[in-house]
Coordinates of C-alpha atoms in Angstrom, one line a residue:
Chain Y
X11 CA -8.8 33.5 224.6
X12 CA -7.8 30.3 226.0
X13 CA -10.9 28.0 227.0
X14 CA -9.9 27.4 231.0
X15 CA -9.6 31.4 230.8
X16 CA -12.9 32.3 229.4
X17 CA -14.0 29.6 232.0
X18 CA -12.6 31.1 235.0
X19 CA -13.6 34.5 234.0
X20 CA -17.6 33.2 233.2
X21 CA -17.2 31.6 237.1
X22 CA -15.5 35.1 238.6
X23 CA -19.1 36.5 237.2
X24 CA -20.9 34.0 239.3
X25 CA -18.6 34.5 242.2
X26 CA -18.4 38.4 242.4
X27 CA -22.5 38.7 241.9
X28 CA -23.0 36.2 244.4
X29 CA -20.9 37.8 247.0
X30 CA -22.4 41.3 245.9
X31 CA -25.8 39.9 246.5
X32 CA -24.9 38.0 250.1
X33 CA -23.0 41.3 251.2
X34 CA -25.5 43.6 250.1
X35 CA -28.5 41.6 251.7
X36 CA -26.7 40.2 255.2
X37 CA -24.3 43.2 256.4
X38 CA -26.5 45.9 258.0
X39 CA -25.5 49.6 256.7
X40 CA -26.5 51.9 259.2
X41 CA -28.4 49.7 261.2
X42 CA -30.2 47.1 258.3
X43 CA -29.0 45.7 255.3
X44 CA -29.2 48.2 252.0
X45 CA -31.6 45.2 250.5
X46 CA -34.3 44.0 252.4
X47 CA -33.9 40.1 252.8
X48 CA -37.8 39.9 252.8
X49 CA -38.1 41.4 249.4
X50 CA -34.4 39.8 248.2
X51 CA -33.6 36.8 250.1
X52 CA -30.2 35.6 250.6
X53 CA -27.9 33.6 248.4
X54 CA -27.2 31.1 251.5
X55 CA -31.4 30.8 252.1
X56 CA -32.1 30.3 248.3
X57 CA -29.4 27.6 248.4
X58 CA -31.2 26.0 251.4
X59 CA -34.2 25.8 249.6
X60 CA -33.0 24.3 246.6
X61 CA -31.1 21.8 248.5
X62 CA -34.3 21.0 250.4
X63 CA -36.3 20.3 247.0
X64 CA -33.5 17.9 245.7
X65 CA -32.8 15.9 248.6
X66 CA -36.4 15.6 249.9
X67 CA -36.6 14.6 245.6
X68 CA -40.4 17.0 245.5
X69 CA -38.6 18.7 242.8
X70 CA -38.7 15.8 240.1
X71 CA -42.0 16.0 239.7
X72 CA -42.4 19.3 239.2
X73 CA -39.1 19.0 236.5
X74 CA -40.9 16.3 234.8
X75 CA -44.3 17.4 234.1
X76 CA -42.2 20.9 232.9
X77 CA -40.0 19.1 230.4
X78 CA -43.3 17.1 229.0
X79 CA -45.4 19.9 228.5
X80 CA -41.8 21.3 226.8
X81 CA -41.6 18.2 224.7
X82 CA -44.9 17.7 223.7
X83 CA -45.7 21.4 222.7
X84 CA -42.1 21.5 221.0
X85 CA -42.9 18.0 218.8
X86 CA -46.8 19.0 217.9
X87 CA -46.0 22.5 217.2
X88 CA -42.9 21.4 215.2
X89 CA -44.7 18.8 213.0
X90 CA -47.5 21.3 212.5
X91 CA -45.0 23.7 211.3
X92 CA -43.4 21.9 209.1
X93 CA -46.6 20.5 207.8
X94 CA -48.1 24.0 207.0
X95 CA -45.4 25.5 206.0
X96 CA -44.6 23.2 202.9
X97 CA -48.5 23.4 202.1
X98 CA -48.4 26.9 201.9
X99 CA -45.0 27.2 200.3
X100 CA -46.3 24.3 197.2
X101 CA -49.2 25.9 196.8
X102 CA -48.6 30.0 196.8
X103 CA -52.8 30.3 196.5
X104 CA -53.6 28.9 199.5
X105 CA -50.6 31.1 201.2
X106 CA -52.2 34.3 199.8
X107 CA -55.7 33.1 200.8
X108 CA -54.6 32.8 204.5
X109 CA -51.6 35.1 204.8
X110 CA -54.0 37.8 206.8
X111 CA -55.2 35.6 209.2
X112 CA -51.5 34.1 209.8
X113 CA -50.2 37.2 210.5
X114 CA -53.1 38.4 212.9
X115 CA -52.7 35.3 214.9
X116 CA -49.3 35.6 214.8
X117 CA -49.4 39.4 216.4
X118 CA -52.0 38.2 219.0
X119 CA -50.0 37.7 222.6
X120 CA -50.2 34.2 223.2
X121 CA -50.7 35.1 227.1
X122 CA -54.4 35.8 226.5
X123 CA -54.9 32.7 224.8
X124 CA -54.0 30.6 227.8
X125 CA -57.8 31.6 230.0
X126 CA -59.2 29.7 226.7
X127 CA -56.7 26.9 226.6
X128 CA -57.6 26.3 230.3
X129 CA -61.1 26.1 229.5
X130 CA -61.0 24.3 226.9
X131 CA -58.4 21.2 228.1
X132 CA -58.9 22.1 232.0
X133 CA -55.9 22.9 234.3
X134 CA -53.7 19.7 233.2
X135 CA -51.1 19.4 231.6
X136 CA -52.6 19.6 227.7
X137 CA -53.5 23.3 228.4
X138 CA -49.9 23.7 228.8
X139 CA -48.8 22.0 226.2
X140 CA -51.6 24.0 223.7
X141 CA -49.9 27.4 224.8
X142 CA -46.4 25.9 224.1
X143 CA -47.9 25.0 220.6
X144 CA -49.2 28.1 220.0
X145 CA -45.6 29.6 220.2
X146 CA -43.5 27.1 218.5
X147 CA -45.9 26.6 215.6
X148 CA -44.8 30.2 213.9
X149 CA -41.9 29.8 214.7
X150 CA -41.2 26.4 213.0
X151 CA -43.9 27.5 210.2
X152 CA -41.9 30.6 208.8
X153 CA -38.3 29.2 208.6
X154 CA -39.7 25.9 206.8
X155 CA -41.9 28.4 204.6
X156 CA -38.5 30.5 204.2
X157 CA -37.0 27.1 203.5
X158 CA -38.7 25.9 200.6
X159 CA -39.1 29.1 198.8
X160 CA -36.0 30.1 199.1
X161 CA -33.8 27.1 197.3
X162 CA -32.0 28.8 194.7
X163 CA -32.9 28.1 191.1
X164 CA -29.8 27.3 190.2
X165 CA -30.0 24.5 192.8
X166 CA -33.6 23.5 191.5
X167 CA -32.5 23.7 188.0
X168 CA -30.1 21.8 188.6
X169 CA -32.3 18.8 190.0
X170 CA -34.4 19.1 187.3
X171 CA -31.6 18.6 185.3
X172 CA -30.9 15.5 187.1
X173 CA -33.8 13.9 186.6
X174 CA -35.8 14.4 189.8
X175 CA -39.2 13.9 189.9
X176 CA -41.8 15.8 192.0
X177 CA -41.0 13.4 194.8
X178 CA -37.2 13.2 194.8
X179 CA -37.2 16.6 194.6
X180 CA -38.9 17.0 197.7
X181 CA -37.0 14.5 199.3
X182 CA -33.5 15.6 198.2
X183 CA -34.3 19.8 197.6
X184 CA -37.1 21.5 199.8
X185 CA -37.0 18.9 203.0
X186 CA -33.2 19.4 203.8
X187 CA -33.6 23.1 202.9
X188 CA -36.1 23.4 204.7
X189 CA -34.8 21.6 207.9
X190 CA -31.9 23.6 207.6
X191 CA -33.6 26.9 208.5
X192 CA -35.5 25.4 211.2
X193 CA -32.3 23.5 212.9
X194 CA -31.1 27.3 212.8
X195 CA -33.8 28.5 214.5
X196 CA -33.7 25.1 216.8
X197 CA -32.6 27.1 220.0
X198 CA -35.3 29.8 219.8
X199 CA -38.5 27.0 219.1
X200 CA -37.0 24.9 222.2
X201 CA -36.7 28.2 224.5
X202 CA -40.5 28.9 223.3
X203 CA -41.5 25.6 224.4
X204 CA -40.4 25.7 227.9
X205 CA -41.8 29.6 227.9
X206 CA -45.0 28.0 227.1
X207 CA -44.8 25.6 229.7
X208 CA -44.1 27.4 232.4
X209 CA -46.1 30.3 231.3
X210 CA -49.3 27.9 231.4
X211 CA -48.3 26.9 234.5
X212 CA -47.9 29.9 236.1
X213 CA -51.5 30.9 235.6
X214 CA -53.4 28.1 236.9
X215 CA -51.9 24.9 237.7
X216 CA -51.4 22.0 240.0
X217 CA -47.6 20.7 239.2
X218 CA -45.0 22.0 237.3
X219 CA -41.5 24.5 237.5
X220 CA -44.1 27.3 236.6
X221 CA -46.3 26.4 239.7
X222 CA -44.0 26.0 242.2
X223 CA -43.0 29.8 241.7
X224 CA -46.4 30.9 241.9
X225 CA -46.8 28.6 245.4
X226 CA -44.0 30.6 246.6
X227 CA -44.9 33.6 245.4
X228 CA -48.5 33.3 246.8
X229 CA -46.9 33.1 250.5
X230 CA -44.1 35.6 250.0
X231 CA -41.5 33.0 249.9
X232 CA -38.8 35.2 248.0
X233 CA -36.4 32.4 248.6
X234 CA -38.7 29.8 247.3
X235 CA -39.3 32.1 243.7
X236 CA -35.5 32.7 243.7
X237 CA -34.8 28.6 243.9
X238 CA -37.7 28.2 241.4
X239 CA -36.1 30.5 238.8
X240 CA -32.9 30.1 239.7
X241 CA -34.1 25.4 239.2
X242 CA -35.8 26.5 235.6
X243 CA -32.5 28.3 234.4
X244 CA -30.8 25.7 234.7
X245 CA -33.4 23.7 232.7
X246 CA -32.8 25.6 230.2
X247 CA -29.2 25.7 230.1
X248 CA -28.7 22.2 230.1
X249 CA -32.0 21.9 227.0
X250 CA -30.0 24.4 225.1
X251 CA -27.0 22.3 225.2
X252 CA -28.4 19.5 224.2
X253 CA -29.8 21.4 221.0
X254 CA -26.7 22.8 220.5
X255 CA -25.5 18.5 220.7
X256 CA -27.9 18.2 218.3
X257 CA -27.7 21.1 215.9
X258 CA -23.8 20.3 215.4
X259 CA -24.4 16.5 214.0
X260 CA -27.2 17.5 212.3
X261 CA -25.7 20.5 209.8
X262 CA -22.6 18.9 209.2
X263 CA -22.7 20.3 205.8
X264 CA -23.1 23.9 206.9
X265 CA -20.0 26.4 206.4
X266 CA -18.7 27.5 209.5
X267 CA -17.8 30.9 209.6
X268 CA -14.7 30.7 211.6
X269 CA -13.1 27.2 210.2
X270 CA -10.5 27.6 207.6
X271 CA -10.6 26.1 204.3
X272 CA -8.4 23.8 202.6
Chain R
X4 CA -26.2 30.2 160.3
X5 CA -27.3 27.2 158.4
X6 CA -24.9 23.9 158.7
X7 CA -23.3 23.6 155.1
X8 CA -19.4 22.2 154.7
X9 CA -18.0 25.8 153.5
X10 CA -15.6 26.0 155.5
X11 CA -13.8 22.8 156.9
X12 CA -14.0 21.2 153.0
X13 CA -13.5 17.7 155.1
X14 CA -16.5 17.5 156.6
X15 CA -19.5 15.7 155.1
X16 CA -23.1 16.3 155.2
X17 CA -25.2 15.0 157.8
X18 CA -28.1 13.5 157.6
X19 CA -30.9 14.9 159.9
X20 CA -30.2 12.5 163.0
X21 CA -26.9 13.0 163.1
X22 CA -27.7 16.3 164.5
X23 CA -28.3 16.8 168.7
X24 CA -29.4 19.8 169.1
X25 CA -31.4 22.1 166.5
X26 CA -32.5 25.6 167.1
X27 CA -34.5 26.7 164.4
X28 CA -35.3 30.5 164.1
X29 CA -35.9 30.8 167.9
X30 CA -36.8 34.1 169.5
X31 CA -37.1 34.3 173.1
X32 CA -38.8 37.6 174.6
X33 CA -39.2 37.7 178.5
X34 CA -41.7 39.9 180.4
X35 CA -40.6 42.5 182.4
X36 CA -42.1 43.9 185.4
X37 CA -43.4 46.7 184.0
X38 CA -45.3 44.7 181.1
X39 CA -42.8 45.5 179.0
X40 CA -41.4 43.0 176.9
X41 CA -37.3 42.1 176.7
X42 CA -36.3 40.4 173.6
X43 CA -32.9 38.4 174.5
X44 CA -32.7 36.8 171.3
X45 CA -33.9 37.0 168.1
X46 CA -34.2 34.0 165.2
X47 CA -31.5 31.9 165.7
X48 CA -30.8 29.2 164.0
X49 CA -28.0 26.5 165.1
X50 CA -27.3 23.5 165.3
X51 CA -24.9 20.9 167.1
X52 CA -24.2 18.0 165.5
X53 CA -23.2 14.2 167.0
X54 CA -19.8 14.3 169.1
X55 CA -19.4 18.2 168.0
X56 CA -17.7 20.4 170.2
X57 CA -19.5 23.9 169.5
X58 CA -18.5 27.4 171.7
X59 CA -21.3 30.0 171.9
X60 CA -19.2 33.3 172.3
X61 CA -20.8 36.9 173.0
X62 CA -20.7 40.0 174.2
X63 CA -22.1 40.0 178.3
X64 CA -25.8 40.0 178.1
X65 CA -26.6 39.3 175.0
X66 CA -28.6 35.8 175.8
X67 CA -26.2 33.3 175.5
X68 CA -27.6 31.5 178.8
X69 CA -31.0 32.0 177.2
X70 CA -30.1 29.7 174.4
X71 CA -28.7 26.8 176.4
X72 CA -31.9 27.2 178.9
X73 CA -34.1 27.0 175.8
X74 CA -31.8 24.2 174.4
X75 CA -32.3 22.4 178.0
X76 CA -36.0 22.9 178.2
X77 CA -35.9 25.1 180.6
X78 CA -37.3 27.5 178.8
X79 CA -40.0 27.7 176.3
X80 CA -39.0 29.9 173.2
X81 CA -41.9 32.0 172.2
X82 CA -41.3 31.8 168.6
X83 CA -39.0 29.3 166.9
X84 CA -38.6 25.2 167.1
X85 CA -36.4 23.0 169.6
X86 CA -35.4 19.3 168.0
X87 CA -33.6 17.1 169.9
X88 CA -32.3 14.4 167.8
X89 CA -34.5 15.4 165.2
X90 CA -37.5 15.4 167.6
X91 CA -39.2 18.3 168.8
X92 CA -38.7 19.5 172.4
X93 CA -41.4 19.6 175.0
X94 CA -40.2 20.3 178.3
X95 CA -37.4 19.2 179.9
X96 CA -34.5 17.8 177.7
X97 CA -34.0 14.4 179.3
X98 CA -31.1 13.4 177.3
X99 CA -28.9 16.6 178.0
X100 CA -26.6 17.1 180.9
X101 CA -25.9 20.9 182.4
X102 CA -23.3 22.4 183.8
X103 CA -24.4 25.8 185.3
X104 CA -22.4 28.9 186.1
X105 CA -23.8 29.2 189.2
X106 CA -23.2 27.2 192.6
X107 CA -25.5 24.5 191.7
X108 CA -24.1 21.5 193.6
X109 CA -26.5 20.3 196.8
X110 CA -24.9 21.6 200.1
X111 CA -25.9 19.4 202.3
X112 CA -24.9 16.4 200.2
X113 CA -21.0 15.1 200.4
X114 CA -19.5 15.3 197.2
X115 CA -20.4 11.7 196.6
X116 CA -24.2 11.9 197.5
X117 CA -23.6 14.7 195.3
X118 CA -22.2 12.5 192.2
X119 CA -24.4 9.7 193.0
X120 CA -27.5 11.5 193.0
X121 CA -27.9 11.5 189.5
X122 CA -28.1 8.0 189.0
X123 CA -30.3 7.2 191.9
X124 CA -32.8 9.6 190.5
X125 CA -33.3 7.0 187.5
X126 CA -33.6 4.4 190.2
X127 CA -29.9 2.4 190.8
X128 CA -29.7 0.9 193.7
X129 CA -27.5 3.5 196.4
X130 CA -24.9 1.5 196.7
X131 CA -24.3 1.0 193.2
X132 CA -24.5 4.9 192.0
X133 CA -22.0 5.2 195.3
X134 CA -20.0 2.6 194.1
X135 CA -20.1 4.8 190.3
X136 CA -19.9 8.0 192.0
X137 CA -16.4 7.2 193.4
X138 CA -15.1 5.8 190.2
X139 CA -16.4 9.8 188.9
X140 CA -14.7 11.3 191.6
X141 CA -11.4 9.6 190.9
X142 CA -12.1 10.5 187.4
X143 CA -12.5 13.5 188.2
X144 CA -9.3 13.5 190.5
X145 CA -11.6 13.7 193.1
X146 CA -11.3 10.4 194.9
X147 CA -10.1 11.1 198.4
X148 CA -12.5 14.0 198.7
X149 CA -16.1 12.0 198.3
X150 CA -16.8 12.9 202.3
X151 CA -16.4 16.4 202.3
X152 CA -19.4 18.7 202.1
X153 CA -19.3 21.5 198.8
X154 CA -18.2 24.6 201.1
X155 CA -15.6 22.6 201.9
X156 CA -13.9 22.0 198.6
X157 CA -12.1 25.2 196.6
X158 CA -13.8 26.4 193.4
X159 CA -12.4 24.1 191.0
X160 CA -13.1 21.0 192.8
X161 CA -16.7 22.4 192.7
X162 CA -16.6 22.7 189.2
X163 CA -14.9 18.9 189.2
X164 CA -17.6 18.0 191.0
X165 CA -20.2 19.6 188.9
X166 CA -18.5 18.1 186.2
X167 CA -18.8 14.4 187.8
X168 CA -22.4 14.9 188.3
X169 CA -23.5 15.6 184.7
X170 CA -21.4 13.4 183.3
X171 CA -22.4 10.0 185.7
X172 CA -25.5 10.4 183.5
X173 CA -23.9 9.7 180.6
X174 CA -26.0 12.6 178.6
X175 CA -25.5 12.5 174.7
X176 CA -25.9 16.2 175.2
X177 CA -23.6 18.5 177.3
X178 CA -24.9 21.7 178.3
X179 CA -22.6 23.9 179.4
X180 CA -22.8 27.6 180.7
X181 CA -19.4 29.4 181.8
X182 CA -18.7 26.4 183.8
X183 CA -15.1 28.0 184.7
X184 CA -16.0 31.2 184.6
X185 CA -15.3 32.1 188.0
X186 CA -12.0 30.2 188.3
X187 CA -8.3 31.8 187.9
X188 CA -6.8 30.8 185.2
X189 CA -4.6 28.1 186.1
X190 CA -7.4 26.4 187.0
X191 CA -9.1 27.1 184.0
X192 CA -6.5 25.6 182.5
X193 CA -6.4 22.5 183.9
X194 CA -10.4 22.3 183.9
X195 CA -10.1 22.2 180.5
X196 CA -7.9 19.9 179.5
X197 CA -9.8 17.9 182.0
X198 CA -12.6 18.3 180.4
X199 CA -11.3 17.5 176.4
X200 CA -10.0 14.3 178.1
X201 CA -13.5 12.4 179.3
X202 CA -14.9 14.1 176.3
X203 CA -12.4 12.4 173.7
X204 CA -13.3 9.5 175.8
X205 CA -17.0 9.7 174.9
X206 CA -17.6 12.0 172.8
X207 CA -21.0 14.1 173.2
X208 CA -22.4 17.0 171.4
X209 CA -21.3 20.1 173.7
X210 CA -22.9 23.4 173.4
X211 CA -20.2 25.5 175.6
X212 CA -21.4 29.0 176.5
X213 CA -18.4 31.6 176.8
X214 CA -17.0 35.2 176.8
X215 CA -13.6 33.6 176.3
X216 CA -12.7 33.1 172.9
X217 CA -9.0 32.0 173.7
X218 CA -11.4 28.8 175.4
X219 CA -13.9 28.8 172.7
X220 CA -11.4 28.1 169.9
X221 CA -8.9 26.0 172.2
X222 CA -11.7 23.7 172.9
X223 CA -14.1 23.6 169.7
X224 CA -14.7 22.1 166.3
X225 CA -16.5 25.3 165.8
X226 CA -17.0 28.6 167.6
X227 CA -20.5 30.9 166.5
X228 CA -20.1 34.4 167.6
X229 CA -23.2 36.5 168.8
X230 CA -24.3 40.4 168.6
X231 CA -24.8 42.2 171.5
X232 CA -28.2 42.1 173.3
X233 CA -31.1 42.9 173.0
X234 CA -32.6 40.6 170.3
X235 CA -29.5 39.0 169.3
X236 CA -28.6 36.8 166.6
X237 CA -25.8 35.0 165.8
X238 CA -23.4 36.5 163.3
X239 CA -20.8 34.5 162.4
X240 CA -19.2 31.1 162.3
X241 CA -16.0 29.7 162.4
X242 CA -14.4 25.4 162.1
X243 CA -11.8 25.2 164.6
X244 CA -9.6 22.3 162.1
X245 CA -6.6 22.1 164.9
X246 CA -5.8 18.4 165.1
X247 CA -7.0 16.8 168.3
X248 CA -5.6 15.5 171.1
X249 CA -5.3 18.9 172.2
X250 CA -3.5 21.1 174.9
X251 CA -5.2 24.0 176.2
X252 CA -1.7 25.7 176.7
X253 CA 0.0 24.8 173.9
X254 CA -3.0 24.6 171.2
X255 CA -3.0 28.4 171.8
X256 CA 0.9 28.6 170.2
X257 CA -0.5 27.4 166.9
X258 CA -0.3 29.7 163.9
X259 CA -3.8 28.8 163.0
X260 CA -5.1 29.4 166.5
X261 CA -3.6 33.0 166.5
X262 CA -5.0 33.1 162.7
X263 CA -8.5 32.0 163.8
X264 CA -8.9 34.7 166.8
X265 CA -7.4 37.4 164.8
X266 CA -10.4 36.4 162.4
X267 CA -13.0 35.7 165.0
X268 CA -11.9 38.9 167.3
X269 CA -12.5 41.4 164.1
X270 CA -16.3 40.2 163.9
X271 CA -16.6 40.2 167.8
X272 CA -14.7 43.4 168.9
X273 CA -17.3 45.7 167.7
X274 CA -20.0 43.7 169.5
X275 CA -18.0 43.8 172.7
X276 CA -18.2 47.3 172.4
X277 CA -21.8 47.6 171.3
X278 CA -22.5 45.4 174.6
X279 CA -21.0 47.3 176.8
X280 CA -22.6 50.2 176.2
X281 CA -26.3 48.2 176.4
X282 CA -25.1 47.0 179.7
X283 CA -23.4 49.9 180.9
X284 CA -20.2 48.1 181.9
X285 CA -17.0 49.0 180.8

């Protein structure tokens, strides 16, 4: 399929749930419309409101302290990650010691962590950034475990062969292995972060994508929570795009399924 | 097998450091999962001398990777000695190079990095082991393709590359495991003649691990043939005595080469079919 045709069919999607949306919220079926504009809003009002955020320029802040809370959790939980994952991966005694208790936190829903995360760094943005943490740590953790312990022998033989010592073999083995599986695992770590985020936000906070929905949900401003999702999806899009960006100069090396070899 | 001039009548004795490698009654015996013990190999004595070219040819399974692991310090045998150059072997055989069977290139290195890597471990400056690392490629016929990645290169030019990476070491040892086992053989071909030409350059004591005697004799100065597995031993040795420079495709027209694997494929047939049966293959 031809690029400008996928493109015009992913915008006929847009287009036709748009206009299903307006239609089935504005033209009255027997008297009222078959979805109730309070509970639904209307394409043209969640437009408004959008437009209102941007060119009055309230909506910056909000976009900023989201994408810092993203960032920071994203970096901290990252660097952790990586951190104890090659620990445990080195040392296979201190992975058996604590694999329970990994696991356990692991299975824990990271929702009913945040009450303690709000205690404990109050209703700024570090509380945020803790929950985001708490997500993207595993997630980093278990490809970068994965990572090192699974180089091939052959591969580590080989190095051995070559001379490496304990160093250079970390350096030129287990580190690019390692930050191979967590570049593949780059998009879902990111997404986490911003869940984290907003998610923090959402349940007690005074700025942020995350807050902004609640404000509106708090006054029954379906227009406003619509503009807020519809503002954070966005977000996301263009984040994931930028990983993607990323992702592509960074595993240069790794096959591509679809390109042909010569 | 001990290493007398029966056979060859040209050759003369060595003295003790002329030899590379020497196995001396090595047995090898893995653990199994089930605490049972596998013995791969039992007593085996070789050796590979100075700038000897010396095939390893058996039956599948029957431990002829064991024998180049143990040679390589990979492995420790658990009865038997190791000497390298008439010194005994404790750990890792720093003055052997080895090509494996397996993938064993670095993916997310260009060919190059891949070359060079094995110099900058020893500490040459990067630029220099690059600069060395192209001269292997070219070498290698290899010298346009430094930038591309390994899963962009066929097979063989993996195996070139392999080749290239060993070798930049300079090793007075070459360890060698079914390097072109996977390849068709055209390619196979080729590899080898590529490979007897940097040898005859420099000329290192090879052990060459194979299931293909038409290679083992085409590319020795002597081939050793091993029982099937479990606990083998090695039962037989022959001097490959075709002049050298050789061809890989014509060296195999030679009356004596057709002479020598009649000889050779007598002693190894039955152990073929003794293998088989162990591995359940056929």
């Amino acid at each position: 399929m031809s690029y400008i045709r996928l493109l015009s069919l992913q915008v006929a999607v847009a287009v036709v749930s748009l206009a299903l949306w307006h239609l089935l919220t504005t033209i009255p079926i027997g008297g009222k419309p078959l979805l109730p504009p309070f509970f639904f809003s209307t394409p043209l009002d969640v437009a408004a409101q959008v437009y209102k955020w941007f060119a009055d320029g309230s909506i910056w802040r909000h976009l900023w302290i989201t994408l810092t809370e993203a960032m920071l959790a994203f970096v901290i939980g990252s660097i952790g990650g990586i951190l104890v994952g090659f620990w445990f991966a080195r040392q296979p005694m201190v992975a058996a010691v604590f694999d329970p208790y990994v696991k356990m936190i692991n299975a824990l829903p990271r929702i009913v962590l945040a009450p303690i995360f709000t205690l404990w760094f109050g209703l700024g943005i570090m509380s945020k950034v803790a929950l985001g943490v708490t997500l993207v740590f595993f997630i980093v953790f278990f490809n970068v475990y994965q990572g090192v312990k699974e180089v091939s022998p052959t591969i580590l033989a080989n190095a051995r062969m070559l001379g490496m010592s304990e160093r250079q073999l970390m350096r030129h083995v287990y580190w690019p292995s390692a930050l191979s599986w967590m570049f593949s695992s780059l998009h879902t770590s990111v997404g986490f972060a911003v869940v984290g985020a907003v998610v923090g936000e959402y349940l007690g906070s005074a700025a942020g994508l995350g807050y902004l929905i609640l404000q509106a949900e708090g006054t029954f401003d379906i227009a406003g929570v619509f503009a807020g999702m519809f503002v954070l999806a966005v977000f996301v899009v263009i984040i994931d795009w930028m990983v993607t960006l990323i992702e592509r100069r960074l595993l240069v090396w790794r096959p591509v399924a679809a390109e042909t070899r010569t | 097998m001990v290493e007398t001039s029966v056979a060859g009548g040209g050759t003369q004795a060595r003295a003790a450091n002329d030899v590379a490698v020497r196995l001396k009654d090595v047995t090898i015996e893995f653990r199994m999962a089930d605490r049972a013990s596998y013995k791969a190999v039992e007593r085996v004595t070789l050796t590979v001398n100075e700038g000897e070219f010396v095939s390893i040819v058996g039956p599948t399974g029957c431990g002829k990777t064991t024998l180049l692991n143990v040679a390589a310090g990979l492995y420790q045998p658990s009865a038997g000695a190791v000497e390298i150059f008439g010194t005994g072997l404790g750990g890792l055989n720093g003055q052997s190079g080895y090509l494996f069977q397996a993938e064993a290139l670095f993916p997310w290195k260009t060919a190059l990095e891949n070359v060079a890597i094995g110099l900058e471990t020893v500490g040459v400056p990067v630029a220099q082991a690059r600069a060395r690392a192209q001269d292997w490629l070219t070498r290698v016929g290899l010298g346009k393709f430094g930038a591309r990645y390994p899963h962009m290169l066929s097979g063989g030019q993996r195996k070139r590359v392999g080749l290239a990476q060993v070798l930049i070491r300079d090793p007075k040892i070459l360890l060698m495991d079914e390097p072109f086992g996977p390849l068709d053989a055209q390619t196979r071909q080729i590899m080898g003649n590529l490979l007897l030409d940097l040898w005859s350059q420099n000329r290192k004591a090879v052990m060459f691990v194979t299931h293909d005697l038409e290679e083992a004799i085409a590319l020795s100065d002597r081939v050793l043939i091993m029982s099937a597995g479990p606990a083998s031993r090695i039962i037989g040795e022959w001097r490959v005595t075709l002049p050298r420079p050789r061809d890989i495709a014509e060296v195999k027209l030679d009356p004596l080469f057709h002479q020598l694997h009649r000889e050779i494929w007598q002693a190894l047939k039955d152990e073929v079919l003794e293998g088989y049966k162990q591995t359940g293959g056929g």
